[in-house]
mmCIF file of C-alpha atoms in Angstrom:
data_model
loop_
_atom_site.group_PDB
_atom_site.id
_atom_site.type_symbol
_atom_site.label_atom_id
_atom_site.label_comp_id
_atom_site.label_asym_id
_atom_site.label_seq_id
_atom_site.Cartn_x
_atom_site.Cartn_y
_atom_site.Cartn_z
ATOM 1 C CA UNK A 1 0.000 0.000 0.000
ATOM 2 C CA UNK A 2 1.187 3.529 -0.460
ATOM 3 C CA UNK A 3 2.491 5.613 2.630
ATOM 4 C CA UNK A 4 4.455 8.418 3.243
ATOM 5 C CA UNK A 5 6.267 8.509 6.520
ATOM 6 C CA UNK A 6 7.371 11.940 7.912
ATOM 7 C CA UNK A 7 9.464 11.253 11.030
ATOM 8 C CA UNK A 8 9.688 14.515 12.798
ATOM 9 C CA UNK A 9 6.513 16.078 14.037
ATOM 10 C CA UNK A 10 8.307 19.013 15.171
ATOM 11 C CA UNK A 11 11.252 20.528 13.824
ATOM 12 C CA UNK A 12 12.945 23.463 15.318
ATOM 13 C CA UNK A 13 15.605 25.511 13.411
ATOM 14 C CA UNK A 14 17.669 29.220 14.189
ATOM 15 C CA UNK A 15 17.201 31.632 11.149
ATOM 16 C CA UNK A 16 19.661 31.833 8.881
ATOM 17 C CA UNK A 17 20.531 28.077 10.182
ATOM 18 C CA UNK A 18 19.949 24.983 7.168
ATOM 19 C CA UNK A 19 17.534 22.525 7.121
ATOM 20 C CA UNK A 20 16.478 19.124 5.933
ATOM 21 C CA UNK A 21 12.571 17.588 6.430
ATOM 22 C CA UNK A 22 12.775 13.819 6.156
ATOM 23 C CA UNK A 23 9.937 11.494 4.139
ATOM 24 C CA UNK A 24 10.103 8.267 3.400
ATOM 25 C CA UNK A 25 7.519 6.743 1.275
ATOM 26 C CA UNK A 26 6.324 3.661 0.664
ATOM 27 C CA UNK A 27 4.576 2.787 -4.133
ATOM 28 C CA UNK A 28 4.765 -0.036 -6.173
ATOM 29 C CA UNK A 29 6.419 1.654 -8.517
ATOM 30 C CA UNK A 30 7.740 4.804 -9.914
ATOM 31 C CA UNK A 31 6.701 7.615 -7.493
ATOM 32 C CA UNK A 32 5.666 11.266 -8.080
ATOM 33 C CA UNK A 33 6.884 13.030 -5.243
ATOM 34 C CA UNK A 34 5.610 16.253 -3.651
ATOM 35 C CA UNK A 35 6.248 18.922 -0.759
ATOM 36 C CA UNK A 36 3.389 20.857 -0.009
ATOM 37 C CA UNK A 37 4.155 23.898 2.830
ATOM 38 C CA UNK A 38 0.486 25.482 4.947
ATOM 39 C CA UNK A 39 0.946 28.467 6.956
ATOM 40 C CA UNK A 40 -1.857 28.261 9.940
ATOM 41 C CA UNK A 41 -5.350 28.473 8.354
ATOM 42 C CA UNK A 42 -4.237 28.569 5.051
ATOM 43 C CA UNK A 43 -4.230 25.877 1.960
ATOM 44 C CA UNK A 44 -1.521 24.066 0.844
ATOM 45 C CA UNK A 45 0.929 25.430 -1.600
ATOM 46 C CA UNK A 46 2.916 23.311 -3.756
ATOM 47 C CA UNK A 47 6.737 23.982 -3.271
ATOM 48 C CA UNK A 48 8.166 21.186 -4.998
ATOM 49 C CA UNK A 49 7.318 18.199 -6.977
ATOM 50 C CA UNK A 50 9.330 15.036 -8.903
ATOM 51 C CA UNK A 51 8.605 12.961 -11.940
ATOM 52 C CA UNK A 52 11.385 11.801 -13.611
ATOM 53 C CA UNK A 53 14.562 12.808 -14.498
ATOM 54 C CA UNK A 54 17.337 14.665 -12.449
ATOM 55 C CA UNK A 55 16.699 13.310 -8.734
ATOM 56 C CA UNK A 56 17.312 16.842 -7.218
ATOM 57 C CA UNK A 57 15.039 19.172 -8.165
ATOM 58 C CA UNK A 58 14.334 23.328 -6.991
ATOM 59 C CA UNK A 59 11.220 24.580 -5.952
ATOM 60 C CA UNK A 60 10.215 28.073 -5.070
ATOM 61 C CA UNK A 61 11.403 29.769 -2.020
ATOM 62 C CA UNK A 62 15.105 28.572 -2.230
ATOM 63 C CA UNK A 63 13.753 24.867 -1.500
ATOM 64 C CA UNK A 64 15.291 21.845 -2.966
ATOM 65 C CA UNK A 65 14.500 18.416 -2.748
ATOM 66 C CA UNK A 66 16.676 14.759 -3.572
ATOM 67 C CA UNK A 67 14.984 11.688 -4.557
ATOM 68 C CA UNK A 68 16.941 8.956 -3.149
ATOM 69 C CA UNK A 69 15.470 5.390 -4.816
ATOM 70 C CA UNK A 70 17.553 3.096 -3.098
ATOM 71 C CA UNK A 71 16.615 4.823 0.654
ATOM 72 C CA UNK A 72 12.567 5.666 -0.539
ATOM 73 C CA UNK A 73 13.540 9.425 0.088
ATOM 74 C CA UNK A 74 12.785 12.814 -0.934
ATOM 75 C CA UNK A 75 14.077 15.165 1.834
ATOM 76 C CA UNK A 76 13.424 18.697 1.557
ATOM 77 C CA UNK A 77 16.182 21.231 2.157
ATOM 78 C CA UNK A 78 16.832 24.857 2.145
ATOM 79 C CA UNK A 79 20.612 26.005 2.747
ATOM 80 C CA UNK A 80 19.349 29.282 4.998
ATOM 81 C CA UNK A 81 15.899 29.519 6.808
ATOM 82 C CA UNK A 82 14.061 33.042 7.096
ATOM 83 C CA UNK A 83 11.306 33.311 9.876
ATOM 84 C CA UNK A 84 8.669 33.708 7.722
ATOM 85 C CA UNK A 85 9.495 29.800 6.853
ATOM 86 C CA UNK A 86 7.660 29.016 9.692
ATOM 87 C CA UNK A 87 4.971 26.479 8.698
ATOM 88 C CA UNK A 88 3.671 22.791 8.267
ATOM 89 C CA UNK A 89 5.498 20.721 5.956
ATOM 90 C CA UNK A 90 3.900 18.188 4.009
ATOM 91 C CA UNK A 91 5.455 15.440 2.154
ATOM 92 C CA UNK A 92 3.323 13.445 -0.707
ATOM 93 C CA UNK A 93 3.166 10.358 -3.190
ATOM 94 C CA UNK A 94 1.233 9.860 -5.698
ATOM 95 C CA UNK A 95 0.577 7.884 -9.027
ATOM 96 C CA UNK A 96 -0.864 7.347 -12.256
ATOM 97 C CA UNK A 97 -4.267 6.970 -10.800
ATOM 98 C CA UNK A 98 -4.189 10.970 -10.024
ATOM 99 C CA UNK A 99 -4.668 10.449 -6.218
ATOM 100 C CA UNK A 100 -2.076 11.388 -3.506
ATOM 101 C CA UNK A 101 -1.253 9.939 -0.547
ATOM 102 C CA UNK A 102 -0.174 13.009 2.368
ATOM 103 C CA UNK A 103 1.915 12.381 5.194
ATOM 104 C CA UNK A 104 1.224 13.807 8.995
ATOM 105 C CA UNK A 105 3.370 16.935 8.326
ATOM 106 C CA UNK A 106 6.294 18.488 9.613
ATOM 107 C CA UNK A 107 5.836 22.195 11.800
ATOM 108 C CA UNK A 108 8.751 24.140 11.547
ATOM 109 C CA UNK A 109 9.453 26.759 14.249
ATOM 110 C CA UNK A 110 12.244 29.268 13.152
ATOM 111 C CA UNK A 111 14.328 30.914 16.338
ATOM 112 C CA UNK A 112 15.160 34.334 16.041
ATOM 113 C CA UNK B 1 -3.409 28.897 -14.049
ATOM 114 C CA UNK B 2 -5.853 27.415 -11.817
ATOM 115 C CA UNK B 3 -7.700 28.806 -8.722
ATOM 116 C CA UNK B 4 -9.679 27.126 -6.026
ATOM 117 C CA UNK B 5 -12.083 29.145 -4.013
ATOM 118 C CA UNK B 6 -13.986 28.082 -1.060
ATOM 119 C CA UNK B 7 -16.305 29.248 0.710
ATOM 120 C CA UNK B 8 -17.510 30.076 3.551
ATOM 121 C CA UNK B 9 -14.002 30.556 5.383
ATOM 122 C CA UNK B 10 -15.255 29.497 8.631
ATOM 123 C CA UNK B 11 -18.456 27.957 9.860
ATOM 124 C CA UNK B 12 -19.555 26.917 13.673
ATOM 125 C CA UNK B 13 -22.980 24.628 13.594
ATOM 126 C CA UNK B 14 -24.871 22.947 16.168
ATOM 127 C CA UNK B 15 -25.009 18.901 16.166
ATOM 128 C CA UNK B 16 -27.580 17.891 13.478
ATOM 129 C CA UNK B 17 -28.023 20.867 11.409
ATOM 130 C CA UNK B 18 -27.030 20.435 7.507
ATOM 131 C CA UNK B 19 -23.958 21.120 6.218
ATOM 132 C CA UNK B 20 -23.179 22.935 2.844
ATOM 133 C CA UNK B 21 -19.754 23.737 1.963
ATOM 134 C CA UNK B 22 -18.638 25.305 -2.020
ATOM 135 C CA UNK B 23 -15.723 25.137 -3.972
ATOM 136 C CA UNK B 24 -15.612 26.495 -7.264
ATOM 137 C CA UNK B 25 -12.543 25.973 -9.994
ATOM 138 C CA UNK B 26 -11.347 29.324 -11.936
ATOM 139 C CA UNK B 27 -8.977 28.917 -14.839
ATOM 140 C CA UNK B 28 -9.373 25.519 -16.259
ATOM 141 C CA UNK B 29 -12.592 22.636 -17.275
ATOM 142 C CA UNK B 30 -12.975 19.964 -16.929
ATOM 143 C CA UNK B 31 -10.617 19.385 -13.806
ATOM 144 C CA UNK B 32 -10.170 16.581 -11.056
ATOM 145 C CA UNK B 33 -11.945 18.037 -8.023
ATOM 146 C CA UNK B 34 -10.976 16.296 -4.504
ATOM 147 C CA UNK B 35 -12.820 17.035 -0.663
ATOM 148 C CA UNK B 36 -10.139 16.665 2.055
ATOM 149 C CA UNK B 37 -10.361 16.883 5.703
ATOM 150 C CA UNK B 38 -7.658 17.751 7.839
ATOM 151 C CA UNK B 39 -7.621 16.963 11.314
ATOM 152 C CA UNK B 40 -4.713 18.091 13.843
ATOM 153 C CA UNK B 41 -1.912 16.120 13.804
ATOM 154 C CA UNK B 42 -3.084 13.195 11.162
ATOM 155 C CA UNK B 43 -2.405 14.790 7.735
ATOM 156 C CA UNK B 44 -5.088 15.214 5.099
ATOM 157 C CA UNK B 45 -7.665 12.248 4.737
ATOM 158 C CA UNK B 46 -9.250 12.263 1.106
ATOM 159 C CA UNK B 47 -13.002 12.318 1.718
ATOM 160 C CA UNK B 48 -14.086 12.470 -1.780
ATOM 161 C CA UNK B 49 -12.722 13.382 -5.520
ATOM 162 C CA UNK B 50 -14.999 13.391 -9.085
ATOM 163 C CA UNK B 51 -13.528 13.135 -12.303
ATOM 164 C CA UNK B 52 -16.491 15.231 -13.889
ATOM 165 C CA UNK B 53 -20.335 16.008 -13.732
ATOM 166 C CA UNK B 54 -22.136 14.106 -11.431
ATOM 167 C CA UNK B 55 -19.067 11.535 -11.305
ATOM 168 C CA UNK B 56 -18.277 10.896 -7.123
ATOM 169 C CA UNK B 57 -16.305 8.520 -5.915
ATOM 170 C CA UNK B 58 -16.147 8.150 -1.894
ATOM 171 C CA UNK B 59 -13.000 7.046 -0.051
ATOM 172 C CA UNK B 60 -14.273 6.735 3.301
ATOM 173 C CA UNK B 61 -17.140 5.353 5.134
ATOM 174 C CA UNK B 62 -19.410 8.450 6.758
ATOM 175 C CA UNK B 63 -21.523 10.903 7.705
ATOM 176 C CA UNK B 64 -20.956 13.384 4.381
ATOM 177 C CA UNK B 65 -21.626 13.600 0.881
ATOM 178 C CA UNK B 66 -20.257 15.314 -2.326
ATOM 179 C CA UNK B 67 -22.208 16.435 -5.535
ATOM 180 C CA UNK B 68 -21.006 18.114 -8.645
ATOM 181 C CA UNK B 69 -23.434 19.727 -10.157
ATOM 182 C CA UNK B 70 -21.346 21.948 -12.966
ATOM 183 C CA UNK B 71 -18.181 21.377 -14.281
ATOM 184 C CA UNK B 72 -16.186 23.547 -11.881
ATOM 185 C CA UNK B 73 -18.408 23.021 -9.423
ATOM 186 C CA UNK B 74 -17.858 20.665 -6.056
ATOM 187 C CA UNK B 75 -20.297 20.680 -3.383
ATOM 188 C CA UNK B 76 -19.556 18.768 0.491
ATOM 189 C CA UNK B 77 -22.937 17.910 2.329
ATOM 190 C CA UNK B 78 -24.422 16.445 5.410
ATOM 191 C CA UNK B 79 -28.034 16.171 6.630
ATOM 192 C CA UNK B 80 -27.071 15.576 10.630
ATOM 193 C CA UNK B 81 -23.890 16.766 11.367
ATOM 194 C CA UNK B 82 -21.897 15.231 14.440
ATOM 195 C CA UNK B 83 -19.483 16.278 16.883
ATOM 196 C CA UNK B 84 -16.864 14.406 14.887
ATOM 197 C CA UNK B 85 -17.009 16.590 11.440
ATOM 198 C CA UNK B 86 -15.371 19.152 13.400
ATOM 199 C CA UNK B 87 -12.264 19.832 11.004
ATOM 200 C CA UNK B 88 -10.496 22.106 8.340
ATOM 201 C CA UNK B 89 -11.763 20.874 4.816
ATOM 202 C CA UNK B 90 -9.783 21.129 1.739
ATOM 203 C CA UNK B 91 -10.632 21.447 -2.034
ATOM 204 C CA UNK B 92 -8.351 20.566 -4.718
ATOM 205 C CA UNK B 93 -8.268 20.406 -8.478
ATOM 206 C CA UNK B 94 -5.700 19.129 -11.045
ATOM 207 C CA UNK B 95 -6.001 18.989 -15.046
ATOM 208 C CA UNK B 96 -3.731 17.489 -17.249
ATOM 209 C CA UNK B 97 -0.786 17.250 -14.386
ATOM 210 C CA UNK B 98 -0.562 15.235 -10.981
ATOM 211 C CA UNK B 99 0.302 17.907 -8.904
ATOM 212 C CA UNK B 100 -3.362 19.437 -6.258
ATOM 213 C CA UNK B 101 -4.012 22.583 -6.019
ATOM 214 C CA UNK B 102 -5.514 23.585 -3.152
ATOM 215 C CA UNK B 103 -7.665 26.144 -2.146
ATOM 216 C CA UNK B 104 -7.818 28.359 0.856
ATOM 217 C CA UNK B 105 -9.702 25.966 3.213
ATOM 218 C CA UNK B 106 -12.850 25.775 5.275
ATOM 219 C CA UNK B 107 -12.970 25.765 9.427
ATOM 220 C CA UNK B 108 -15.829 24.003 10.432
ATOM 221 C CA UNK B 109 -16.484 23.636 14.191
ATOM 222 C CA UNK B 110 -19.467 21.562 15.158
ATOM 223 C CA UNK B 111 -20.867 22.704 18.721
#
């Protein structure tokens, strides 16, 4: 069955400091891979997503995520993080059938 | 590109009233509409999505119901709401790519 695992509930981070958000997922067979950031109250906005092709891929914001086959990863990253980064992270699979499986997030609290 | 609107933003009803909730897709036809529910700390659970006019598919088991009654159209229902419904919903739309988009979310908050 599909799942996407994000390990860290919580994740707290000094500005200006890097950052990775761990996700592990769990397809059958090639993967399309998406991170999804939600300030509070707010929809989800698509920061990222993989297909095919190069495994490290830019999204807006200064993001960046790797698809790692061989470890079922696509870790999000971001070399320097600016308080207004301060959200919930979501991590995402999906597949040829147009459906996608979420994971539980990822809140990210920035210190000043 | 395509826009997802919802409506109303936030909505507090007493157990066992009905429930109406709108989305409506700008910027595209014929799109993939989805209903999510988001509950704190368990992701979103996919309550609903319709590949077209009057075409619903359910996902889970319970106490509300989707319609599409125009192309960029997406209704969420219930008759007797419950304690439990309590939640932030979600509509989404894609066309022609896999990526959701999303749209700005409803609070619902049943007292």
């Amino acid at each position: 069955a599909q799942s996407v695992t994000q390990p860290d509930i919580h994740i707290t981070v000094s500005e200006g400091a890097s950052l990775e958000l761990r996700c592990n997922y769990s397809y059958g067979a090639t993967p399309y891979l998406f991170w999804y950031v939600q300030s509070p109250g707010q929809g989800l906005q698509l920061l990222l997503k993989y297909f095919s092709g190069d495994t490290l891929v830019q999204g807006i914001k200064g993001f960046e995520a790797e698809f790692k086959r061989s470890q079922s990863s696509f870790n999000l990253r971001k070399p320097s993080v600016h308080w207004s980064d301060a959200a919930e992270y979501f991590c995402a699979v999906g597949g040829r059938d147009d459906k996608i499986i979420f994971g539980k997030g990822t809140r990210l609290h920035i210190l000043p | 590109s395509q826009t997802i609107h919802q409506w109303p933003a936030t909505l507090v009803q007493p157990v066992g009233s009905p429930l109406s909730l709108e989305c409506t897709v700008e910027g595209t036809s014929n799109p993939n509409l989805y209903w999510y529910r988001q509950a704190a700390g368990r992701g979103l659970q996919l309550l609903f999505y319709s590949v077209g006019i009057g075409q619903i598919s359910s996902e889970v088991p319970q106490n509300l119901s989707a319609s599409r009654p125009q192309d960029r159209q997406f209704i969420l229902s219930s008759k007797k709401l419950l304690l439990s419904d309590s939640g932030f919903y979600l509509c989404a739309g894609n066309r022609g790519a896999h990526e959701q988009y999303f749209g700005p979310g409803t609070r619902l908050t049943v007292t």
